Coordinates of C-alpha atoms and ligand atoms in Angstrom, one line a residue:
Chain A
M555 CA -158.8 104.8 110.9
K556 CA -154.8 104.9 111.7
I557 CA -153.6 101.6 113.2
I558 CA -150.0 102.4 113.5
E559 CA -148.8 105.8 114.4
V560 CA -145.1 106.4 114.9
K561 CA -144.0 109.7 116.0
N562 CA -140.1 110.4 116.3
L563 CA -139.1 107.3 116.9
N564 CA -135.3 106.4 117.5
K565 CA -133.2 103.7 118.3
K566 CA -129.5 103.9 119.0
F567 CA -127.3 101.1 119.7
K568 CA -124.1 101.4 121.4
I569 CA -121.6 99.0 120.2
K570 CA -118.2 98.6 121.9
E571 CA -115.5 99.2 119.6
K572 CA -112.4 96.9 119.7
E573 CA -108.9 97.8 118.2
K574 CA -107.0 94.8 116.5
G575 CA -104.9 92.5 118.2
I576 CA -104.2 91.3 121.8
K577 CA -103.4 94.7 122.8
G578 CA -106.7 96.1 121.7
S579 CA -108.3 93.3 123.4
I580 CA -106.9 94.3 126.7
K581 CA -107.4 97.9 126.3
S582 CA -111.1 97.1 125.4
I583 CA -111.4 95.4 129.0
F584 CA -110.4 97.9 130.9
K585 CA -111.3 101.0 128.9
P586 CA -114.1 99.9 126.6
E587 CA -114.8 102.2 123.9
Y588 CA -118.6 102.7 122.4
K589 CA -119.8 104.0 119.1
T590 CA -123.4 104.7 118.7
I591 CA -125.4 103.9 115.7
N592 CA -128.6 105.6 115.0
A593 CA -130.4 102.1 113.6
V594 CA -133.8 104.3 113.6
D595 CA -133.1 107.7 113.5
D596 CA -136.1 110.1 114.3
I597 CA -138.9 108.8 112.0
S598 CA -142.4 109.4 112.0
F599 CA -145.5 107.8 109.7
S600 CA -148.8 106.2 110.1
V601 CA -150.8 103.3 108.7
E602 CA -154.4 103.1 108.1
E603 CA -156.0 100.2 109.0
G604 CA -156.4 97.8 106.1
E605 CA -153.5 98.8 104.4
I606 CA -150.5 96.8 102.9
L607 CA -147.7 98.9 103.3
A608 CA -144.1 98.0 101.9
F609 CA -141.4 99.3 104.3
I610 CA -138.3 98.9 102.2
G611 CA -134.8 100.2 102.3
P612 CA -131.2 98.7 101.7
N613 CA -129.7 96.5 104.1
G614 CA -129.0 98.0 107.5
A615 CA -131.4 100.8 106.8
G616 CA -133.1 99.9 110.3
K617 CA -136.3 98.0 108.9
S618 CA -135.9 95.2 111.2
T619 CA -135.1 97.5 114.1
T620 CA -138.5 99.6 113.5
I621 CA -140.4 96.3 113.3
K622 CA -138.8 94.9 116.3
M623 CA -139.9 98.3 118.4
L624 CA -143.5 98.4 116.7
T625 CA -143.9 94.6 117.8
G626 CA -142.5 95.0 121.2
I627 CA -139.4 93.0 121.1
L628 CA -137.1 95.8 121.6
Y629 CA -137.5 99.2 123.5
P630 CA -136.9 102.5 121.5
T631 CA -134.5 104.9 122.9
S632 CA -136.9 107.8 122.4
G633 CA -140.1 108.4 120.7
D634 CA -143.8 107.4 120.7
M635 CA -145.6 104.7 118.8
M636 CA -149.4 103.5 119.2
V637 CA -150.0 100.1 117.6
N638 CA -154.0 99.2 117.4
G639 CA -154.2 101.7 120.2
I640 CA -151.5 99.9 122.6
N641 CA -148.1 101.3 123.4
P642 CA -146.1 98.4 122.3
S643 CA -143.1 99.1 125.0
K644 CA -145.9 99.2 127.8
E645 CA -148.2 96.4 127.1
R646 CA -146.7 93.9 125.0
K647 CA -148.8 91.2 126.1
K648 CA -151.8 92.8 125.3
L649 CA -150.3 93.7 122.0
A650 CA -149.3 90.2 121.4
Y651 CA -153.1 89.2 121.1
T652 CA -153.8 91.6 118.3
I653 CA -150.6 91.3 116.3
G654 CA -148.8 88.6 114.4
T655 CA -145.3 88.4 113.6
V656 CA -143.1 86.6 111.1
F657 CA -139.4 86.9 110.7
G658 CA -138.2 85.2 107.6
Q659 CA -134.7 84.5 109.3
K660 CA -136.1 83.4 112.5
E661 CA -137.8 80.3 113.4
Q662 CA -140.6 81.0 116.1
L663 CA -141.9 77.3 115.8
W664 CA -140.6 74.5 117.8
T665 CA -138.5 72.8 115.5
H666 CA -139.2 69.3 117.4
L667 CA -143.1 69.5 117.1
T668 CA -144.9 69.2 114.0
P669 CA -146.9 71.9 112.5
Y670 CA -150.2 70.9 113.9
D671 CA -148.8 70.5 117.2
N672 CA -147.2 73.9 116.8
F673 CA -150.7 75.4 115.8
K674 CA -152.3 73.7 118.9
F675 CA -149.6 75.3 121.2
F676 CA -150.1 78.7 119.7
G677 CA -153.7 78.6 120.1
A678 CA -153.2 77.6 123.5
I679 CA -150.9 80.4 124.0
Y680 CA -153.5 83.0 122.8
D681 CA -156.2 81.6 124.9
I682 CA -158.3 79.9 122.1
P683 CA -160.9 77.6 122.9
N684 CA -159.7 74.0 121.9
K685 CA -162.7 73.6 119.5
E686 CA -162.1 76.9 118.0
I687 CA -158.5 76.0 117.4
E688 CA -159.2 72.8 115.6
T689 CA -161.7 74.7 112.9
R690 CA -159.1 77.4 112.4
I691 CA -156.0 74.9 111.8
E692 CA -158.7 73.3 109.3
E693 CA -159.4 76.6 107.7
L694 CA -155.6 77.7 107.3
K695 CA -154.4 74.2 106.4
T696 CA -157.0 74.3 103.4
T697 CA -155.7 77.7 102.4
F698 CA -152.2 77.4 102.7
E699 CA -152.0 73.7 101.2
L700 CA -150.4 72.2 104.4
D701 CA -152.0 68.7 104.2
E702 CA -149.0 67.1 102.8
F703 CA -146.6 68.1 105.7
I704 CA -148.6 69.0 108.6
N705 CA -147.7 65.9 110.8
T706 CA -144.1 66.2 109.9
P707 CA -141.7 67.5 112.6
V708 CA -140.8 71.2 111.8
R709 CA -136.9 70.5 111.9
N710 CA -137.7 68.4 108.7
L711 CA -139.6 70.8 106.5
S712 CA -137.8 72.7 103.9
L713 CA -137.7 76.5 103.8
G714 CA -140.7 77.3 101.8
Q715 CA -142.7 74.5 103.8
R716 CA -141.6 76.1 107.0
I717 CA -142.3 79.7 106.4
R718 CA -145.8 78.6 104.9
C719 CA -146.3 77.1 108.8
E720 CA -144.9 80.2 110.2
I721 CA -147.4 82.5 108.5
V722 CA -150.2 80.3 109.5
A723 CA -148.9 80.2 113.1
S724 CA -149.0 84.1 113.3
L725 CA -152.1 84.0 112.0
I726 CA -153.8 81.4 114.6
H727 CA -155.3 84.1 116.7
K728 CA -156.7 86.3 113.7
P729 CA -154.3 89.4 114.1
K730 CA -155.4 92.5 113.0
I731 CA -151.9 93.4 112.0
L732 CA -149.7 91.3 110.5
F733 CA -146.0 92.1 110.6
L734 CA -143.6 90.3 108.0
D735 CA -139.9 90.8 107.9
E736 CA -138.5 89.3 104.8
P737 CA -141.2 86.6 104.5
T738 CA -140.3 85.4 101.1
I739 CA -136.4 85.4 101.6
G740 CA -134.9 82.3 99.8
L741 CA -138.3 81.0 98.3
D742 CA -138.5 79.6 94.9
P743 CA -141.1 82.0 92.5
V744 CA -143.9 79.4 92.6
V745 CA -143.9 79.6 96.6
K746 CA -143.6 83.5 96.6
E747 CA -146.3 84.0 94.5
N748 CA -148.4 81.8 96.7
I749 CA -147.3 83.4 99.5
R750 CA -148.4 86.7 97.8
K751 CA -151.8 85.4 96.9
L752 CA -152.5 84.3 100.1
I753 CA -151.3 87.6 101.8
K754 CA -153.3 89.6 99.3
Q755 CA -156.6 87.3 100.1
M756 CA -156.0 87.8 103.8
N757 CA -156.0 91.7 103.7
K758 CA -159.0 91.3 101.3
E759 CA -161.1 89.2 103.2
L760 CA -160.1 89.7 106.8
G761 CA -159.0 93.3 106.2
T762 CA -155.9 92.4 108.0
T763 CA -153.4 95.2 107.8
I764 CA -149.9 94.1 106.4
F765 CA -146.8 95.8 107.2
L766 CA -144.2 94.2 104.9
T767 CA -140.3 94.4 104.8
S768 CA -138.8 92.8 101.6
H769 CA -135.8 93.1 99.2
D770 CA -138.0 91.4 96.6
I771 CA -139.3 93.9 94.0
G772 CA -142.0 91.4 93.4
D773 CA -143.2 91.4 96.6
I774 CA -143.6 95.1 96.9
E775 CA -145.4 95.5 93.6
K776 CA -147.6 92.9 93.7
L777 CA -148.8 93.3 97.2
C778 CA -148.5 97.1 98.1
K779 CA -150.3 100.5 97.4
R780 CA -148.0 102.3 99.4
V781 CA -144.1 102.4 100.1
I782 CA -142.3 103.8 102.7
I783 CA -138.5 103.8 101.8
I784 CA -136.0 104.3 104.8
N785 CA -132.3 104.7 104.8
K786 CA -129.7 104.7 107.3
G787 CA -132.5 105.2 110.0
K788 CA -134.3 108.1 108.0
I789 CA -137.5 108.2 106.0
L790 CA -136.5 108.9 102.3
M791 CA -139.9 108.6 100.9
D792 CA -143.4 107.9 102.0
D793 CA -145.7 107.5 98.9
T794 CA -148.2 105.7 97.2
M795 CA -147.0 103.0 94.7
N796 CA -148.6 104.8 91.7
N797 CA -146.8 108.3 92.5
L798 CA -143.6 106.5 92.9
K799 CA -144.1 104.9 89.4
Y800 CA -145.7 107.9 88.0
H801 CA -142.3 110.1 88.7
Y802 CA -140.8 107.7 86.6
L803 CA -143.1 106.9 84.0
N804 CA -142.1 109.8 81.9
K805 CA -138.8 107.8 81.4
K806 CA -139.1 105.2 78.7
I807 CA -136.5 102.7 77.5
I808 CA -136.3 101.8 73.7
E809 CA -134.5 98.8 72.5
V810 CA -134.3 98.7 68.7
K811 CA -132.8 96.3 66.4
L812 CA -131.8 97.9 63.2
K813 CA -130.8 97.1 59.3
E814 CA -127.6 98.9 59.4
K815 CA -125.8 101.2 62.0
V816 CA -127.7 104.5 62.8
D817 CA -125.7 107.4 64.3
L818 CA -127.4 108.7 67.7
Q819 CA -125.9 110.9 70.0
D820 CA -126.7 111.5 73.5
E821 CA -128.5 114.8 73.7
E822 CA -131.2 116.6 75.8
G823 CA -133.8 114.1 76.8
I824 CA -131.9 110.9 75.1
S825 CA -129.4 108.8 76.6
I826 CA -127.8 106.3 75.0
L827 CA -127.5 103.3 77.5
K828 CA -125.9 100.5 75.3
A829 CA -124.8 100.4 71.5
K830 CA -123.6 97.3 70.2
G831 CA -123.5 96.6 66.5
N832 CA -126.8 97.4 65.0
N833 CA -128.6 97.0 68.4
L834 CA -129.2 100.0 70.6
K835 CA -130.8 100.6 74.0
V836 CA -131.9 104.1 74.8
E837 CA -133.5 106.1 77.6
I838 CA -136.0 108.7 76.8
D839 CA -137.3 111.3 78.9
I840 CA -140.6 112.3 77.1
T841 CA -141.0 115.7 78.7
K842 CA -138.3 116.8 77.2
K843 CA -138.3 114.7 74.0
D844 CA -141.3 113.4 71.9
M845 CA -141.1 109.7 71.1
A846 CA -142.1 110.6 67.7
D847 CA -138.9 112.4 67.3
V848 CA -136.8 109.7 68.6
I849 CA -138.3 107.2 66.0
K850 CA -137.4 109.8 63.4
L851 CA -134.0 109.9 64.6
L852 CA -133.5 106.3 64.3
D853 CA -135.2 106.2 60.6
V854 CA -138.5 104.3 60.7
D855 CA -137.2 102.3 57.6
K856 CA -134.5 100.6 59.2
I857 CA -135.7 99.3 62.2
I858 CA -136.5 95.6 62.3
D859 CA -137.6 95.1 65.9
I860 CA -138.7 97.8 68.7
N861 CA -139.7 97.4 72.2
I862 CA -140.6 100.4 74.6
S863 CA -140.7 99.9 78.3
N864 CA -141.1 101.6 81.2
I865 CA -138.1 101.6 83.7
P866 CA -138.2 98.7 85.9
L867 CA -139.5 99.2 89.4
E868 CA -136.2 97.4 90.4
D869 CA -134.2 100.2 88.8
I870 CA -136.2 103.0 90.2
I871 CA -135.6 101.7 93.7
T872 CA -132.0 101.2 93.2
S873 CA -131.7 104.7 91.7
I874 CA -133.8 105.8 95.0
Y875 CA -131.5 104.0 97.4
K876 CA -128.2 105.0 95.7
D877 CA -129.2 108.7 95.4
A878 CA -131.6 110.2 98.1
K879 CA -131.4 113.6 95.8
A880 CA -133.2 111.4 92.8
L881 CA -136.4 112.1 94.7
S882 CA -136.4 116.1 93.7
I883 CA -137.5 115.3 90.2
Chain B
M1067 CA -152.7 78.0 132.9
R1068 CA -153.8 75.6 129.9
K1069 CA -150.8 77.4 127.8
Y1070 CA -148.3 76.1 130.6
L1071 CA -149.9 72.6 130.6
Y1072 CA -149.7 72.4 126.9
I1073 CA -145.8 73.3 127.1
Y1074 CA -145.4 70.7 129.9
K1075 CA -147.3 68.2 128.1
A1076 CA -145.5 68.6 124.8
T1077 CA -142.2 68.8 126.1
L1078 CA -143.1 65.5 128.3
I1079 CA -144.2 63.7 125.1
E1080 CA -141.0 64.6 123.5
N1081 CA -138.9 63.4 126.0
L1082 CA -140.7 60.2 126.1
S1083 CA -138.1 59.4 122.9
Y1084 CA -135.3 59.9 124.8
I1085 CA -135.7 57.2 127.5
A1086 CA -132.4 55.3 126.3
N1087 CA -130.4 58.4 127.1
I1088 CA -132.0 59.0 130.5
L1089 CA -131.1 55.1 131.1
L1090 CA -127.6 56.1 130.0
G1091 CA -127.3 58.7 132.6
F1092 CA -127.8 55.9 135.3
I1093 CA -124.3 54.7 135.0
N1094 CA -123.0 58.1 137.1
F1095 CA -125.8 57.7 139.5
F1096 CA -125.0 54.0 140.2
I1097 CA -121.1 54.7 140.5
M1098 CA -122.1 57.4 143.0
I1099 CA -124.1 55.4 144.9
F1100 CA -121.9 52.5 145.1
V1101 CA -119.1 54.8 146.6
F1102 CA -121.4 56.2 149.1
V1103 CA -122.8 53.1 150.0
N1104 CA -119.4 51.3 150.5
L1105 CA -118.2 54.6 152.3
W1106 CA -120.9 54.7 154.7
Q1107 CA -120.5 51.0 155.6
Y1108 CA -116.9 51.5 156.5
I1109 CA -117.5 54.7 158.6
Y1110 CA -120.3 52.6 160.6
S1111 CA -117.9 49.6 161.6
D1112 CA -120.9 48.1 163.0
S1113 CA -124.3 48.3 161.7
S1114 CA -125.9 48.8 164.9
Q1115 CA -123.9 52.2 165.6
I1116 CA -126.0 55.4 165.5
I1117 CA -124.1 58.6 164.3
N1118 CA -125.7 61.9 165.1
G1119 CA -129.1 60.3 165.5
Y1120 CA -128.9 58.5 162.0
T1121 CA -128.5 54.4 161.7
M1122 CA -126.6 53.4 159.0
E1123 CA -129.5 52.5 156.8
Q1124 CA -131.1 55.9 157.3
M1125 CA -128.0 57.5 156.4
I1126 CA -127.8 55.2 153.2
W1127 CA -131.4 56.0 152.3
Y1128 CA -130.7 59.8 152.9
V1129 CA -127.7 59.8 150.3
L1130 CA -130.0 57.5 147.9
T1131 CA -132.8 60.4 147.9
T1132 CA -130.8 63.5 147.8
E1133 CA -128.8 61.7 144.7
V1134 CA -132.0 60.8 143.0
L1135 CA -133.2 64.6 143.5
W1136 CA -129.9 65.6 142.4
Y1137 CA -129.4 63.6 139.2
G1138 CA -133.1 63.1 138.5
S1139 CA -133.6 67.1 138.3
K1140 CA -130.5 68.3 136.2
N1141 CA -131.4 69.6 132.9
K1142 CA -130.0 71.9 130.3
V1143 CA -133.0 73.7 129.9
L1144 CA -132.4 75.8 133.2
L1145 CA -128.4 75.2 132.7
Q1146 CA -128.0 76.4 129.3
E1147 CA -131.3 77.4 127.6
I1148 CA -132.0 80.6 129.6
S1149 CA -128.4 82.1 129.1
N1150 CA -128.2 81.4 125.5
D1151 CA -131.5 82.7 124.9
I1152 CA -130.8 85.9 126.9
K1153 CA -127.4 86.0 125.1
T1154 CA -128.7 85.8 121.5
G1155 CA -131.5 87.9 122.2
N1156 CA -133.7 85.3 121.4
I1157 CA -135.7 85.6 124.5
A1158 CA -137.2 88.9 123.2
Y1159 CA -138.8 86.6 120.8
N1160 CA -140.4 85.1 123.8
I1161 CA -141.4 88.0 125.5
N1162 CA -143.6 89.5 122.8
K1163 CA -145.9 86.3 123.0
P1164 CA -148.4 86.4 125.5
Y1165 CA -147.0 84.1 128.0
N1166 CA -144.5 84.5 131.0
Y1167 CA -141.3 83.6 130.2
V1168 CA -140.3 82.3 133.4
F1169 CA -143.5 80.2 133.6
Y1170 CA -142.9 79.1 130.2
I1171 CA -139.2 77.8 130.8
L1172 CA -140.4 76.3 134.2
S1173 CA -143.2 74.4 132.5
K1174 CA -140.8 73.3 129.8
H1175 CA -138.1 72.3 132.2
L1176 CA -140.8 70.1 134.5
G1177 CA -141.7 68.3 131.1
E1178 CA -138.5 67.4 130.4
I1179 CA -137.5 66.2 133.9
T1180 CA -140.8 64.5 134.9
I1181 CA -139.9 61.1 133.0
K1182 CA -136.3 61.2 134.4
L1183 CA -137.5 61.8 137.9
I1184 CA -139.9 59.0 138.1
L1185 CA -137.5 56.7 136.6
Y1186 CA -134.7 57.8 139.2
I1187 CA -137.4 57.5 141.8
I1188 CA -138.5 54.0 141.0
V1189 CA -134.6 52.8 140.5
G1190 CA -133.6 54.5 143.7
I1191 CA -136.4 52.5 145.6
L1192 CA -135.5 49.3 144.1
I1193 CA -131.7 50.0 144.9
G1194 CA -132.6 51.1 148.4
L1195 CA -134.5 47.7 149.1
C1196 CA -132.4 45.5 147.5
F1197 CA -128.9 46.6 149.0
I1198 CA -130.1 48.2 152.5
G1199 CA -133.7 46.7 153.4
P1200 CA -136.7 48.8 153.8
I1201 CA -136.7 52.1 156.1
Q1202 CA -137.6 51.4 159.9
N1203 CA -141.0 52.6 161.0
F1204 CA -141.9 53.9 157.7
N1205 CA -145.5 54.8 157.4
F1206 CA -147.5 54.9 154.1
I1207 CA -149.5 57.7 155.2
N1208 CA -146.8 60.0 155.4
V1209 CA -146.3 59.6 151.3
P1210 CA -148.0 62.5 150.3
F1211 CA -146.6 65.0 152.9
I1212 CA -143.2 63.6 151.7
L1213 CA -144.0 64.2 147.9
L1214 CA -145.4 67.4 148.7
T1215 CA -142.0 68.5 150.0
L1216 CA -140.4 66.7 147.3
I1217 CA -142.1 68.5 144.5
L1218 CA -141.6 71.9 146.4
G1219 CA -138.1 71.0 146.5
V1220 CA -137.6 70.5 143.0
L1221 CA -139.5 73.6 142.2
I1222 CA -137.6 75.9 144.4
N1223 CA -134.4 74.4 142.8
S1224 CA -135.7 75.2 139.2
I1225 CA -136.4 78.8 140.2
L1226 CA -133.2 79.2 141.9
R1227 CA -131.4 78.2 138.7
I1228 CA -133.1 80.5 136.8
I1229 CA -132.2 83.4 139.0
I1230 CA -128.8 82.3 138.5
S1231 CA -129.3 82.2 134.8
T1232 CA -130.4 85.7 134.5
I1233 CA -127.2 86.9 135.4
S1234 CA -126.6 86.6 131.9
F1235 CA -128.5 89.9 131.3
W1236 CA -125.4 91.4 133.1
I1237 CA -122.4 89.3 132.6
E1238 CA -121.9 87.0 129.5
D1239 CA -121.7 84.0 131.6
S1240 CA -123.6 82.5 134.1
T1241 CA -121.7 79.0 134.2
P1242 CA -119.4 79.6 137.0
F1243 CA -122.3 80.5 139.2
H1244 CA -124.4 77.6 138.4
W1245 CA -121.1 75.7 139.2
V1246 CA -120.8 77.2 142.7
Y1247 CA -124.3 76.4 143.1
D1248 CA -123.8 72.8 141.9
K1249 CA -121.0 72.1 144.4
M1250 CA -122.7 73.7 147.0
I1251 CA -125.6 71.4 146.8
L1252 CA -123.9 68.5 145.6
I1253 CA -121.2 68.6 148.5
L1254 CA -123.3 70.1 151.3
G1255 CA -126.4 68.9 150.6
T1256 CA -126.4 65.4 149.4
L1257 CA -123.5 63.7 150.9
F1258 CA -124.5 63.8 154.6
P1259 CA -127.3 65.3 156.5
I1260 CA -127.2 68.6 158.3
E1261 CA -127.1 67.2 161.5
M1262 CA -123.3 65.9 160.8
F1263 CA -122.2 69.4 160.6
P1264 CA -120.4 71.3 163.5
D1265 CA -123.2 73.0 165.9
F1266 CA -122.0 76.6 164.7
L1267 CA -122.8 75.8 161.1
K1268 CA -126.0 74.1 161.4
P1269 CA -128.1 77.3 161.7
I1270 CA -126.4 78.8 158.6
I1271 CA -126.8 75.9 156.5
K1272 CA -130.7 75.9 157.5
C1273 CA -131.0 78.9 155.9
T1274 CA -129.3 77.8 152.6
P1275 CA -131.6 76.1 149.7
I1276 CA -129.8 73.0 151.1
F1277 CA -132.6 72.7 153.7
V1278 CA -135.5 73.0 151.4
V1279 CA -134.1 71.2 148.1
T1280 CA -132.3 68.2 149.3
Y1281 CA -132.2 67.7 153.2
G1282 CA -136.0 68.4 153.8
P1283 CA -137.7 65.7 151.3
A1284 CA -135.1 63.3 152.4
K1285 CA -135.2 64.2 156.2
L1286 CA -138.9 63.4 155.9
L1287 CA -138.5 59.9 154.0
I1288 CA -136.2 58.4 156.6
D1289 CA -137.5 60.1 159.9
F1290 CA -140.7 61.6 159.3
S1291 CA -142.3 63.8 162.1
M1292 CA -145.2 66.3 161.6
Q1293 CA -143.0 69.1 163.6
N1294 CA -140.2 68.3 161.0
F1295 CA -143.0 68.7 158.0
T1296 CA -144.2 72.0 159.2
Q1297 CA -140.9 73.5 159.6
I1298 CA -139.9 72.1 156.0
I1299 CA -143.1 73.2 154.3
I1300 CA -142.9 76.8 156.1
A1301 CA -139.3 77.3 154.9
Q1302 CA -140.1 75.9 151.6
L1303 CA -143.0 78.6 151.2
I1304 CA -140.9 81.3 152.1
Y1305 CA -138.3 80.0 149.9
L1306 CA -140.8 79.8 146.7
V1307 CA -142.4 83.2 147.5
V1308 CA -139.1 85.1 147.7
S1309 CA -137.5 83.3 144.8
I1310 CA -140.4 84.4 142.7
L1311 CA -140.4 87.8 143.4
I1312 CA -136.6 87.7 143.0
V1313 CA -137.0 86.1 139.6
A1314 CA -139.7 88.5 138.6
F1315 CA -137.9 91.9 139.8
L1316 CA -134.4 90.7 137.8
F1317 CA -136.6 89.9 134.5
S1318 CA -138.2 93.0 134.5
K1319 CA -134.7 94.8 135.2
G1320 CA -133.1 92.6 132.6
V1321 CA -135.7 92.6 129.8
K1322 CA -134.7 96.3 129.6
K1323 CA -131.1 95.8 128.8
L1324 CA -131.8 93.5 126.4
N1325 CA -129.9 93.6 122.9
V1326 CA -131.6 91.7 120.2
N1327 CA -129.3 90.7 117.5
G1328 CA -129.7 92.3 113.9
G1329 CA -131.3 90.7 111.1
Ligands
ATP2538 N1 -128.4 94.2 118.4 C1 -128.1 95.3 117.5 N2 -126.8 95.6 118.3 C2 -125.9 96.7 117.4 N3 -126.5 97.0 116.3 C3 -127.6 96.9 115.8 C4 -128.1 95.6 116.4 N4 -129.0 95.3 115.9 C5 -129.2 96.1 114.5 N5 -128.3 96.9 114.6 C6 -127.5 98.0 113.8 O1 -128.6 98.7 113.3 C7 -128.9 98.8 111.8 C8 -130.3 98.5 111.5 O2 -130.2 97.1 111.3 P1 -131.4 96.5 110.9 O3 -131.6 95.2 111.4 O4 -132.5 97.1 111.5 O5 -131.5 96.8 109.3 P2 -132.4 95.9 108.2 O6 -133.0 97.5 107.6 O7 -133.3 95.3 108.8 O8 -131.4 95.4 107.1 P3 -131.4 94.2 106.5 O9 -132.0 94.5 105.1 O10 -130.0 93.5 106.1 O11 -132.2 93.0 107.4 C9 -127.5 98.4 111.2 O12 -126.6 99.2 111.0 C10 -127.3 97.3 112.3 O13 -125.8 97.0 112.4
MG2539 MG1 -133.9 93.2 108.6

C-alpha cells in the first residue's frame, strides 16, 4: 500500500530583494522587488508502507520544504499530496495523530520541563489515556536509555540526549509514519549508531514508515533501501540503494604499494588518481578493463601491498550532486 | 480539554519558582496605588463628599481593583510570544500538533498569571483594608458573581491581546497596537469609573473593552446590584463570543500567509 503519494508538488517562495545601502532600503519600502524561488519544483513520488526512504540532496535542495509540506507545516503552491490517506494541507490536525516529526535543528520539546513531563504533555495532546502514557513512556525509556536524564529539564540536556528525547516525544502516539529531518546532526558516532539501531528496530517491529533526510552517508547506507535524490527542487534520481551502488560497482579503486616505481599511464578503463613515490591509487572501470590486465601492468612481483575496494557511497553521491549527468551511465 | 489543562498545570507549576520575580513587580504597583490614594484623598477635600455617586472609599477601592486586574494579568506570553512565534514561523510547528494554538496560548497565559493574580488580589485586599477600611454594604453572597465577571474580564482581555498579536501575520510588529490598547485601558479604564466621563462619552466608553475588562468587576465589588451584574455579564458574553470568532477568523486567514523559516 502506498502511504505517501505526491504528484506535481510545487512550492514557490517570494523573497523581497533589497539593493545595497540606504538608497536600496528606502527603495524597497516604496517599490519592493520580489524574487521567486522554486524551492520544490514539480516533484512526484510515492512511498510504500513500511519503507525506510532516504530523501537526500545538497544544501538548499528543498528537502526540508518538502517535509514541511508533507507534515502540514507549509502550504504547497500547487500539486497534490496524500499522507496516510489524508491531505496534509486540508486536515493537518487529523494527520498529526498518525505522523511523528523530528527536526534535528528545531526544538519541539518544552525546554523548561523535564523529558518525563514533556512526554506526559505530548501524550495528553494526542488524547492518550494516562495509564497508557505511563506504560508507553516506560517502554520507550528502556529502549532509548533515558533513565539517566528523564527527570532533568530539557534545557540542561546535551544535544544527543535531547535528540533522543525528541524522537521519543514524536513516538508517544505510535505514529504510522515518522518524518526525520537531519536527526543525527551534530551527534557523536556512538549516539548516531544507537539512533540508527533504534530507528531500524522501530521500523521492523512496528512497521513504521520512515522518511529520512540526512547529510550523513552512514545514516543512509545503514538504514535505507531506497533513495530519492533531489537538487534545486527537482528529483534527480529515485531508485533502490542496491541499484545506486550497482551502477558504480563496476568501478573499483586499487591502492598499491610497490617495491619500485612502475610506469602506468591513463588509458581506456584506467585512470590514475594519485601517484606518489612507489604508491599508486588507480580507478578501474571493469567493463572496459579486466582486473587481471591491470595487475599484470603493475607487475605482480613488485607488489608489496594491495587493496581493492568499491567506490565509497559518499563519493557516488557527491558525484551525483555535482553532476546530474552522471546518472546516465 | 485535558491537554489544555495539562498545559495550564505545567505552566502554573513552573511559575511557582518565579514567585520572587512577582514580588519584585509589586514595587510598581505600590507606587501607583500610593499616588492614587493621595490623589483621590486630595480631590475629596472632605471624606464624606460624594463625587458622581462615589464616596472616597469606593473610589479608592475602584482604583485598587482595576490596578490589581491590570498588574496581575499582564504577561509576556500574549505580548511577545505570539508575535515571535508568527515572525519566526514557529507557530507552524504548533499548528501541526493536534491542539488549537489559540487555546494552547490561552492555557499557557492563564497558567502564567494565576499565581500572580491571586497574589495581587490578596495584597490588594490587604492594602484596601489597612488604608481605606472595608467596603460599605459589602455582602459575601455576591462574591461568586463578582469572581465570575472578574474571570471573564481576564479572559476577554487575553483574547483581545491575542487578536492584537495576530496583526503580526500582516505587519511585522504588533507592539504599537499593544501600546495603544495598554494606554486606553490604563488611562481610561483604571484611573476612574465610567461615571466620571462627560455624558456624551459614556455610551461610547460602555461599548469599549474597558466596560467588560476593568470597570465591570470593579463596579460590582464596590456597588453590587443584580441589574448591574446582568448588564455586565451580558456585555461580557457578547464580547467573548465575538472576540473568539474574530480570533478564529484572523488565524485561519493568517496561517495561509505564513512563511516558515528555512532549515
Ligand atoms: N521561509 C522561506 N522563505 C524563503 N525561502 C525559503 C524559505 N525556506 C526555504 N527557502 C528556500 O527554499 C530552498 C530550499 O530550502 P530547504 O530548507 O527545503 O532546503 P534543504 O534541502 O532542507 O537544505 P539543507 O540541507 O540546507 O537543510 C532554499 O533555496 C531556501 O533558500
Ligand atoms: Mg533542511
